[in-house]
CSV table of C-alpha atoms and ligand atoms in Angstrom, one decimal:
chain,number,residue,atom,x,y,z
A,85,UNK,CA,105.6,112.9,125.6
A,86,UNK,CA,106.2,111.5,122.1
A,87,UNK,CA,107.2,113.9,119.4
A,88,UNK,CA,106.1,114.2,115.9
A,89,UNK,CA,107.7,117.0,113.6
A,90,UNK,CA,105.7,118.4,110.7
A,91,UNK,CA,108.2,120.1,108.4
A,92,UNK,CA,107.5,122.0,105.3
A,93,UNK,CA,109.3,121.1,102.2
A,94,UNK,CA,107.7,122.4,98.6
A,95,UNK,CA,109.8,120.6,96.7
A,96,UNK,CA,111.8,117.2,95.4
A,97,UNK,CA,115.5,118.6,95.0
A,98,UNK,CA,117.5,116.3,97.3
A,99,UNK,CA,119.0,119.4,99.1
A,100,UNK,CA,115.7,120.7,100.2
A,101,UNK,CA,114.4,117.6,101.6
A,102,UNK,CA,117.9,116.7,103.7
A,103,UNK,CA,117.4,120.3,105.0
A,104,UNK,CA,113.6,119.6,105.9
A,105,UNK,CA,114.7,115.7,107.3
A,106,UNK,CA,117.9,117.5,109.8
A,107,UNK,CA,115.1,120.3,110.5
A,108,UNK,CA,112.8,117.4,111.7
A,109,UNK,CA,115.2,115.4,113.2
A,110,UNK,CA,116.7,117.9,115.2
A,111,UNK,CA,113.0,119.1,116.4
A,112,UNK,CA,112.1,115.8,117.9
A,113,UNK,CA,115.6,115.2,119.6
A,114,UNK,CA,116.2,112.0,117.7
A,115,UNK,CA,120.0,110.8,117.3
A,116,UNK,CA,120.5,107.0,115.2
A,117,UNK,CA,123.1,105.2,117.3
A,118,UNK,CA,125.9,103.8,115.5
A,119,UNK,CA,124.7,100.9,113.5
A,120,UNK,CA,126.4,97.9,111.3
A,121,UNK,CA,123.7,97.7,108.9
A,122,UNK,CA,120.7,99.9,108.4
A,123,UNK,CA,117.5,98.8,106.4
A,124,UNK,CA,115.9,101.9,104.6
A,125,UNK,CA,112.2,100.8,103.9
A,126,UNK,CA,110.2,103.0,101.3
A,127,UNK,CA,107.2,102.3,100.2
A,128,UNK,CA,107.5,100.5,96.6
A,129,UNK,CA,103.6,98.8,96.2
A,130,UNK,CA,104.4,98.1,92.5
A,131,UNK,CA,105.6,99.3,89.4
A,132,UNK,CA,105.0,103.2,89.3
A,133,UNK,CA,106.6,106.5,88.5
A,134,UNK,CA,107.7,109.1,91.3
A,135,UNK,CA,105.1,111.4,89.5
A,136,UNK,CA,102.6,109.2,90.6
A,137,UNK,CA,102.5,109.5,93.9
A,138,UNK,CA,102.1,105.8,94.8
A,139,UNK,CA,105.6,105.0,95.7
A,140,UNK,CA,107.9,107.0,98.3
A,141,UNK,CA,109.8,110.0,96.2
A,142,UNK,CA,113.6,108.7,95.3
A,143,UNK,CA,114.7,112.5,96.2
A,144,UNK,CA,113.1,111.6,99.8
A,145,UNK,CA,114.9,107.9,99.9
A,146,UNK,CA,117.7,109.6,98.8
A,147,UNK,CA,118.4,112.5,101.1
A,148,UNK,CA,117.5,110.1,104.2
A,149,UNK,CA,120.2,107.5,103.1
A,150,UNK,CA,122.5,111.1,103.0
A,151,UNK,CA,121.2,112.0,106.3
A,152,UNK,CA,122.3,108.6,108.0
A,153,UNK,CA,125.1,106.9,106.2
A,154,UNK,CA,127.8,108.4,108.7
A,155,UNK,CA,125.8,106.6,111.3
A,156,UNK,CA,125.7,103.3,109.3
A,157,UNK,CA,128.5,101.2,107.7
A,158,UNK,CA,125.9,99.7,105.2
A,159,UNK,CA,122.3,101.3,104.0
A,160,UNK,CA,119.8,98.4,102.6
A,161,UNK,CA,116.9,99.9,100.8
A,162,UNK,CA,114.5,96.7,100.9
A,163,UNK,CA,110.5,96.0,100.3
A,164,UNK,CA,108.8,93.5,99.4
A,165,UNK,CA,106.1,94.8,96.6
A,166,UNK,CA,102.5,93.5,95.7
A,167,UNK,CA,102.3,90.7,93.7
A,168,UNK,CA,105.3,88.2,93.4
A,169,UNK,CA,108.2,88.6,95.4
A,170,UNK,CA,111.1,88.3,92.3
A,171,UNK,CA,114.3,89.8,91.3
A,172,UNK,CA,112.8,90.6,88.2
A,173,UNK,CA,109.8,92.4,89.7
A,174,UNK,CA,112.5,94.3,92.0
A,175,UNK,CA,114.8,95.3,89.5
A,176,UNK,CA,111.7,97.1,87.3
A,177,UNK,CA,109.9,98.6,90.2
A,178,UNK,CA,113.7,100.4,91.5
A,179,UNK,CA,114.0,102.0,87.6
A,180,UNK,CA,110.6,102.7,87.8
A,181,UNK,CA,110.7,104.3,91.2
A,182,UNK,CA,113.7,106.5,90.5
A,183,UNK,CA,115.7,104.6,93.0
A,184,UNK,CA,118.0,102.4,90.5
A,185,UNK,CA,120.4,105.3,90.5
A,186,UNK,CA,120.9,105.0,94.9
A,187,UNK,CA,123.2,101.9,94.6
A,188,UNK,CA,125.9,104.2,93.0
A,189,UNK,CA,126.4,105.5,96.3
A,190,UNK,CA,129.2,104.1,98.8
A,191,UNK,CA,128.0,101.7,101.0
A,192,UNK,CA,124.1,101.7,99.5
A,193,UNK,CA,122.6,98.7,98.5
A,194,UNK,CA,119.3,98.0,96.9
A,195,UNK,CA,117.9,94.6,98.0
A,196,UNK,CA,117.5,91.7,95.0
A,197,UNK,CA,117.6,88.6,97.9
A,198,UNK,CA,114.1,87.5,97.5
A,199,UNK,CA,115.1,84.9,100.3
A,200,UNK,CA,113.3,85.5,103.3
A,201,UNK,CA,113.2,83.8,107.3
A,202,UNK,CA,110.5,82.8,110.2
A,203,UNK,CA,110.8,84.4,113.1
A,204,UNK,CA,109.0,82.9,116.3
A,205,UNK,CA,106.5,85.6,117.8
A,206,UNK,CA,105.2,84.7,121.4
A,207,UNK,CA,101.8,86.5,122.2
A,208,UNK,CA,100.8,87.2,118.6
A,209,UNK,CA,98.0,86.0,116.5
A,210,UNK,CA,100.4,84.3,114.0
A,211,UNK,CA,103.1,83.1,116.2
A,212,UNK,CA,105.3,82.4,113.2
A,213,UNK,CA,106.3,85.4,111.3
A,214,UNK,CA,107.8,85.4,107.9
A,215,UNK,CA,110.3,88.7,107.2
A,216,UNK,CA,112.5,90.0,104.0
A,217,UNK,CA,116.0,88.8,104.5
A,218,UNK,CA,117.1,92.6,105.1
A,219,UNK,CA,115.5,92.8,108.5
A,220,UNK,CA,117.9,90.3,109.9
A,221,UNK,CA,120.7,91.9,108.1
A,222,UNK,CA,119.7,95.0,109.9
A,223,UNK,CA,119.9,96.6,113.5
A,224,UNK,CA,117.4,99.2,112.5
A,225,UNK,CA,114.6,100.0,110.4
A,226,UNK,CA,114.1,103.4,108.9
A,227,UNK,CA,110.8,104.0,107.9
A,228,UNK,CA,109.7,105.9,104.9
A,229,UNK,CA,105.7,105.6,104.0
A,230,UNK,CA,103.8,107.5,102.0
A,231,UNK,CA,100.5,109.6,102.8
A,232,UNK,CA,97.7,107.9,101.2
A,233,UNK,CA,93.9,107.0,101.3
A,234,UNK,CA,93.6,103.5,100.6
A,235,UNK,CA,90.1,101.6,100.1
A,236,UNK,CA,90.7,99.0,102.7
A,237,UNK,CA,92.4,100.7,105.8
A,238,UNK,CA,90.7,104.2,105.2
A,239,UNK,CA,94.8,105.7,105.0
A,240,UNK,CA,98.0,104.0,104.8
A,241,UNK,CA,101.2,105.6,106.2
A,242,UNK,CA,104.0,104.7,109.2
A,243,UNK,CA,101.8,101.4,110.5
A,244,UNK,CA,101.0,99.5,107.1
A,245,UNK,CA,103.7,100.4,105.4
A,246,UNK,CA,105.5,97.7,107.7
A,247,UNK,CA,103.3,95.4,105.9
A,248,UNK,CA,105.7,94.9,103.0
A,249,UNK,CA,108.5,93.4,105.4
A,250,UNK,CA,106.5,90.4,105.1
A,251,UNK,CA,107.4,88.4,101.4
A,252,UNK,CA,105.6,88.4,98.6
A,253,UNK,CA,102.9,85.7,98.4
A,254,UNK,CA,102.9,85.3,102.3
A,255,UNK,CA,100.9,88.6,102.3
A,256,UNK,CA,98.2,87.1,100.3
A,257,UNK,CA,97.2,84.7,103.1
A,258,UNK,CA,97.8,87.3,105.9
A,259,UNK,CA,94.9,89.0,103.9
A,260,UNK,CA,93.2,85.5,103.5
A,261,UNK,CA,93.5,84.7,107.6
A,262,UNK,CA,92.5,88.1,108.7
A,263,UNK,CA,89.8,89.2,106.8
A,264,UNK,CA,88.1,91.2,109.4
A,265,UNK,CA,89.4,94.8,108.5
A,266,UNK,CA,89.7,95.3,112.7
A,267,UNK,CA,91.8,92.0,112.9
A,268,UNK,CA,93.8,93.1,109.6
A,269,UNK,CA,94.4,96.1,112.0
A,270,UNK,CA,95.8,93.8,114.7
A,271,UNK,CA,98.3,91.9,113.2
A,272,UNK,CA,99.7,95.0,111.6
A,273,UNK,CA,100.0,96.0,114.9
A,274,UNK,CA,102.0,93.3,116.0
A,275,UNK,CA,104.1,93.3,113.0
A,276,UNK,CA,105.3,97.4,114.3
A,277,UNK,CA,106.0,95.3,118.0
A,278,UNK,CA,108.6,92.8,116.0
A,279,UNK,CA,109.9,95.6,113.8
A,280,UNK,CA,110.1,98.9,115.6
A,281,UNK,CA,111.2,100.7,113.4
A,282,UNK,CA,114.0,103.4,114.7
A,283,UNK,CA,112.7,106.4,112.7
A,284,UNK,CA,109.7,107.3,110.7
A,285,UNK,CA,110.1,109.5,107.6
A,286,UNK,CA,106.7,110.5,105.9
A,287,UNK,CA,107.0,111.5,102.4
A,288,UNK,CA,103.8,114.3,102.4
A,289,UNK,CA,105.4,116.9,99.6
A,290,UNK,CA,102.9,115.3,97.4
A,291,UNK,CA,100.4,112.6,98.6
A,292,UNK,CA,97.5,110.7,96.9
A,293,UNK,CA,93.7,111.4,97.7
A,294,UNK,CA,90.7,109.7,96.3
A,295,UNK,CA,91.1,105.8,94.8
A,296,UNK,CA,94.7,104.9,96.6
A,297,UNK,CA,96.9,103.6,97.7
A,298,UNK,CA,97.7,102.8,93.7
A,299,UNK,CA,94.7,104.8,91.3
A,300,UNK,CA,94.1,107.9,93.7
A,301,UNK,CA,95.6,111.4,92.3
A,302,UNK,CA,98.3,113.3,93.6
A,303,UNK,CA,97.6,116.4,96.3
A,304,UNK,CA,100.2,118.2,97.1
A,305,UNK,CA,101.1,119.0,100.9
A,306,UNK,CA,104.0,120.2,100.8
A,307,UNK,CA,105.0,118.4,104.6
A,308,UNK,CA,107.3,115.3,105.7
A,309,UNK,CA,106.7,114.0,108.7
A,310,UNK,CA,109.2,112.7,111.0
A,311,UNK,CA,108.4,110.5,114.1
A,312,UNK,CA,110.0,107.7,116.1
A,313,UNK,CA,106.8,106.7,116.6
A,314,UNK,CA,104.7,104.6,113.9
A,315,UNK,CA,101.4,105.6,115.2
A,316,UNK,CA,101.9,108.9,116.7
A,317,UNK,CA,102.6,109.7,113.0
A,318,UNK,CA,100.0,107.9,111.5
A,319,UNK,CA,97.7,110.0,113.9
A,320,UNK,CA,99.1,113.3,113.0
A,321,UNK,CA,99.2,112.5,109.4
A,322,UNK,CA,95.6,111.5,109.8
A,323,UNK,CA,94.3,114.6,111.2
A,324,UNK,CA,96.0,116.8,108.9
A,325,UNK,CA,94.3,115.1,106.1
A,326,UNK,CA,90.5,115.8,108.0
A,327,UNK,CA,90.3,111.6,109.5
A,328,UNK,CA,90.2,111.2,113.0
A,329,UNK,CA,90.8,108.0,115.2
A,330,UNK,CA,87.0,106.9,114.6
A,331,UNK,CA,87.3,106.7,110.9
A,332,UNK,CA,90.4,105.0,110.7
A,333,UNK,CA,90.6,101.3,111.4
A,334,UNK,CA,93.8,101.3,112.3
A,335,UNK,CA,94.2,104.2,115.0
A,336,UNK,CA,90.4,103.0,116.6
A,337,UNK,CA,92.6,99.1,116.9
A,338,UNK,CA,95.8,101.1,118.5
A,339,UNK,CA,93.9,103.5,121.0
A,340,UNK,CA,91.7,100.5,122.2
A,341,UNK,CA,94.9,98.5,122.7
A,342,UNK,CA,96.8,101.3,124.6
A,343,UNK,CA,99.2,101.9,121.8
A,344,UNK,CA,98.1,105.5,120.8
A,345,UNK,CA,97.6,108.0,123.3
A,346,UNK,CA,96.9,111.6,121.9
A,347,UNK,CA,96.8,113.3,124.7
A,348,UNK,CA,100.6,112.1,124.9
A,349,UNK,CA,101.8,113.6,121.5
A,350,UNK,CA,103.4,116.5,121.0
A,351,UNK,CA,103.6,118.2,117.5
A,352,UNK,CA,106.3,120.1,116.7
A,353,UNK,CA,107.1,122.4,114.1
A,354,UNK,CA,104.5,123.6,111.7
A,355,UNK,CA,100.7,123.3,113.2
A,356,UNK,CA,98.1,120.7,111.9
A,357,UNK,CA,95.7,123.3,111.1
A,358,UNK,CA,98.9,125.6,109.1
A,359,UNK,CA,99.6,122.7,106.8
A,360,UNK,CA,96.0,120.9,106.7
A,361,UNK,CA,94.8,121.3,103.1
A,362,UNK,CA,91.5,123.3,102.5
A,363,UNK,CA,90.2,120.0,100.7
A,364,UNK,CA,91.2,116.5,100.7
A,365,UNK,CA,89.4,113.7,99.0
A,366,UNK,CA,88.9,110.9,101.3
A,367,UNK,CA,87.9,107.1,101.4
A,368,UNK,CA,84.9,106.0,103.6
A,369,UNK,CA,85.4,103.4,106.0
A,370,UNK,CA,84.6,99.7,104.3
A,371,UNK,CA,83.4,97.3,107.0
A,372,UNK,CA,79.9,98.7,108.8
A,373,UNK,CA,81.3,98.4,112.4
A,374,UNK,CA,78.8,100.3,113.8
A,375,UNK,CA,76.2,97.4,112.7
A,376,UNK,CA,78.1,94.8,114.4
A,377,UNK,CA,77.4,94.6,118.4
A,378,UNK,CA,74.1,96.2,117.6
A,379,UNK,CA,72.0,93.6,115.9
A,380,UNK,CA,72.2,90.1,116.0
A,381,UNK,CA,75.2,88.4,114.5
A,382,UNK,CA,73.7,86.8,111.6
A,383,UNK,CA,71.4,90.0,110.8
A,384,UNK,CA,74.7,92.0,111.1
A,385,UNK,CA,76.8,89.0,108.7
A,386,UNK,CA,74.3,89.6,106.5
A,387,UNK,CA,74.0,93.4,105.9
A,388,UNK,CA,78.0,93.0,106.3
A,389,UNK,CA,78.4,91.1,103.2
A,390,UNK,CA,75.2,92.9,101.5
A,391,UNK,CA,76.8,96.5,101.8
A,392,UNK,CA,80.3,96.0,101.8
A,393,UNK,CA,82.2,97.2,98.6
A,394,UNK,CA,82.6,95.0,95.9
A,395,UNK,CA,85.3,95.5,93.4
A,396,UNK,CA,83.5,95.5,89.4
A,397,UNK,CA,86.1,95.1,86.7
A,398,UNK,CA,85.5,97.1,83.6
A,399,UNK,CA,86.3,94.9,80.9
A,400,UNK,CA,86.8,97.8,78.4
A,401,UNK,CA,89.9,99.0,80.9
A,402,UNK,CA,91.4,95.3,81.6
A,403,UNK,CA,94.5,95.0,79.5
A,404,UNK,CA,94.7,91.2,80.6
A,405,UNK,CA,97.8,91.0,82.9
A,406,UNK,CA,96.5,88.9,85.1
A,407,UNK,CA,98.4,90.8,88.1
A,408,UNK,CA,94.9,90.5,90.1
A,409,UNK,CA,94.5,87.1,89.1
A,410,UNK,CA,98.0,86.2,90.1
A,411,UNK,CA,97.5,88.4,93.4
A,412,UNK,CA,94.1,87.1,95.0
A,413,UNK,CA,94.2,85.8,97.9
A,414,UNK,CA,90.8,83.8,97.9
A,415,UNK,CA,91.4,82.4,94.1
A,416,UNK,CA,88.4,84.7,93.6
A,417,UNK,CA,89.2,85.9,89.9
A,418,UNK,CA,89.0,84.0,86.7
A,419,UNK,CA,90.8,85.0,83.5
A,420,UNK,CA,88.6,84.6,80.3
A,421,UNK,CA,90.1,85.3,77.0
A,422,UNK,CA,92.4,87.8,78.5
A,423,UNK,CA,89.8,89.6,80.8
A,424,UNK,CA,89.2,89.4,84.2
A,425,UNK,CA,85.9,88.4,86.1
A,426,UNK,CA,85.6,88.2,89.8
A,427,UNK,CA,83.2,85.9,91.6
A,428,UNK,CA,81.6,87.8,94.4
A,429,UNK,CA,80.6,84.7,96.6
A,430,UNK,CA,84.4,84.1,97.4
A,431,UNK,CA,85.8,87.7,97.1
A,432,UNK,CA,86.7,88.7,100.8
A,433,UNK,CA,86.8,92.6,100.1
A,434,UNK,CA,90.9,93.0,100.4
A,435,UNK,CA,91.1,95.0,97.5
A,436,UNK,CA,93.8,94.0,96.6
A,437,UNK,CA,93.3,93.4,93.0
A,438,UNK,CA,92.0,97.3,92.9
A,439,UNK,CA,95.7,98.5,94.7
A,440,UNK,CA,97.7,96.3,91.9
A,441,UNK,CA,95.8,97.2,88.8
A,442,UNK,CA,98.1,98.4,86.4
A,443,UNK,CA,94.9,99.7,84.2
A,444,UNK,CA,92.8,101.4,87.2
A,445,UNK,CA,90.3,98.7,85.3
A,446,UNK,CA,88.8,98.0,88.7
A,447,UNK,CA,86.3,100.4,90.9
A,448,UNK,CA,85.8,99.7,94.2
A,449,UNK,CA,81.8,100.4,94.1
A,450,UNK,CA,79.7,100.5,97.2
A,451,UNK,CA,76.1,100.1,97.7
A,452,UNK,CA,73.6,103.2,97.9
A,453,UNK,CA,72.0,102.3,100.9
A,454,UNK,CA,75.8,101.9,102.5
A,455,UNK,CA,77.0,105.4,101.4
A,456,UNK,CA,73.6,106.7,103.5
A,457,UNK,CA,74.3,104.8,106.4
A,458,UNK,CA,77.8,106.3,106.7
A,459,UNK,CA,77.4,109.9,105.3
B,1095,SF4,S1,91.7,93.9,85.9
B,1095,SF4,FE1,93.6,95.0,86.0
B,1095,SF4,S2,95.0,93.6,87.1
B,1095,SF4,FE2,93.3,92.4,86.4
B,1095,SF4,S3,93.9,91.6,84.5
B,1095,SF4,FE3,92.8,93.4,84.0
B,1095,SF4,S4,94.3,95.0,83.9
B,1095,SF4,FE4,95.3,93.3,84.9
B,1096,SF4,S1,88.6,89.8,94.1
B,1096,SF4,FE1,89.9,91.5,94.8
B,1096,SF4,S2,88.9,92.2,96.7
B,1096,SF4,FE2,88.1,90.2,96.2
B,1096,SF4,S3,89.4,88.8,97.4
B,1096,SF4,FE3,90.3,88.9,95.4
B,1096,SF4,S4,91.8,90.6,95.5
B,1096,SF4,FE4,90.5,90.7,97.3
């Protein structure tokens, strides 16, 4: 059986949260071996405030770092965020975040190496993998996602937050090569088989519904989530919040392919339906899989890229920074006297652009017909 503790935890003060992480911990039996170098890996998408809910609380980064630094003779706290992979970027997105303050601590280090290696991968779609410098520092991962929706991959937690091990603009053409949402799924799948994480910390005290991972609002759950495995979590996380494996993307990918097993998991601690929220604002599922496999392919192609979501940029919103611009990864956005315009024929529905908008100036709009078919 694999375990996955749901722990409750109202608030941010750093005490509470150790408590709720050693309460977790100790209810799925997990003890971190004695390690050289740890990497600690929040989630840090871009340049936000823990109020926010888009990046992984500092108290939460914080009291993990507490929680295994006699295990470790050196804690990295690495990511790689959207956008450009640059010291610069780092250095705002850590005050921003609320993490700045971490490096203070003996034997903590917050990650400015931008340099990054290839790692050979036998048996995986990309065979050549390119990683953050930290991970080959590092004899572990600890894993620290946050609970989101996210327009894309339905929700985003354990799995994808895995995603930003890989550098900067390299995660532009991972979206560019696997465009199919269910191949997307894939490779982040094999990117958890290369990183295997040794723990999985889910920051749930307050997580983002509606437009995320980056323009949702915050919903406060009042949970972490503690796993050492990346899906096992992901698949609690998900039915707390009302998905279940059919809606997701991700967990549909890992069940097919043998990696989650429900009927394997056991939840300890609080009970899903004790913590699930009376309401939760979700995101529908963007590619029409049902469609596929039933029609013929060019019929299906072609309702595909008819009723798949396009993003529409409200110029009256766009403040001109070009962060979408710089962050496409099908050169599908144009920059006009500082405003944005997207050219639908080469946008490949990433959403990327959306999930780095500093202004929330673009919606992610689907088609009438398409909310029908899948209400
Ligand atoms: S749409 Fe958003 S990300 Fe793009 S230039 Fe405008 S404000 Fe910046
Ligand atoms: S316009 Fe936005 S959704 Fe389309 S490819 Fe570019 S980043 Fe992705």
């Amino acid at each position: 059986m694999c375990k996955v503790a749901i722990v409750k935890c109202d608030t941010y003060e750093v005490q509470d949260v150790k408590n709720a992480i050693l309460k977790g911990i100790n209810l799925i039996e997990f003890e971190l071996d004695r390690k050289d170098c740890v990497l600690v890996k929040p989630n840090l998408l871009m340049k936000k405030r823990p109020e926010d809910a888009v990046t992984t609380h500092p108290a939460v980064v914080q009291a993990t770092v507490e929680v295994i630094k006699e295990k470790a003779n050196r804690i990295i706290i690495a990511d790689s965020p959207g956008g450009p992979y640059t010291k610069k970027r780092l250095e705002s997105i850590y005050q921003a975040a609320g993490i700045k303050e971490l490096e203070k601590l003996e034997n903590v280090y917050l990650n400015y190496d931008t340099s990054y290696e290839d790692l050979d991968v036998e048996n995986t779609a990309f065979k050549k993998l390119s990683l953050i410098s930290p991970y080959f520092k590092s004899q572990g991962i600890v894993n620290l996602p946050k609970l989101k929706t996210h327009q894309m991959a339905v929700y985003t937690g354990a799995v994808k937050n895995l995603f930003g091990l890989v550098p900067g603009g390299q995660k532009a053409e991972m979206h560019f090569r696997f465009q199919d949402v269910r191949r997307f799924m894939e490779m982040l799948l094999e990117i958890l088989t290369v990183a295997k994480p040794v723990l999985n910390i889910m920051d749930g005290i307050v997580a983002m519904e509606g437009e995320g991972p980056s323009a949702g609002k915050p919903k406060k759950l009042g949970i972490l989530l503690i796993s050492e495995d990346a899906i096992a979590l992901d698949y609690v996380a998900c039915k707390i919040i009302g998905l279940d494996i059919k809606d997701v993307p991700l967990l549909e990918v890992a069940k097919e392919k043998g990696f989650l097993k429900p009927e394997e998991i056991e939840v300890v601690g609080e009970r899903i339906e004790d913590v699930a929220p009376s309401s939760f604002e979700l995101v529908l599922r963007p590619e029409i899989s049902f469609v596929k496999g039933r029609l013929p392919h060019f019929l299906a192609s072609f309702l595909d890229g008819f009723l798949s979501p396009k993003p529409v940029f409200d110029k009256n919103i766009c403040i001109g920074c070009a962060e979408c611009f710089n962050t496409c990864p099908a050169q599908a956005i144009e920059m006009k006297s500082r405003k944005a315009y997207v050219d639908l024929k080469k946008c490949i529905r990433c959403y990327c652009c959306h999930e780095l908008c500093p202004a929330k100036a673009i919606k992610i709009k689907r088609s009438f017909l398409f909310e029908k078919i899948l209400k």
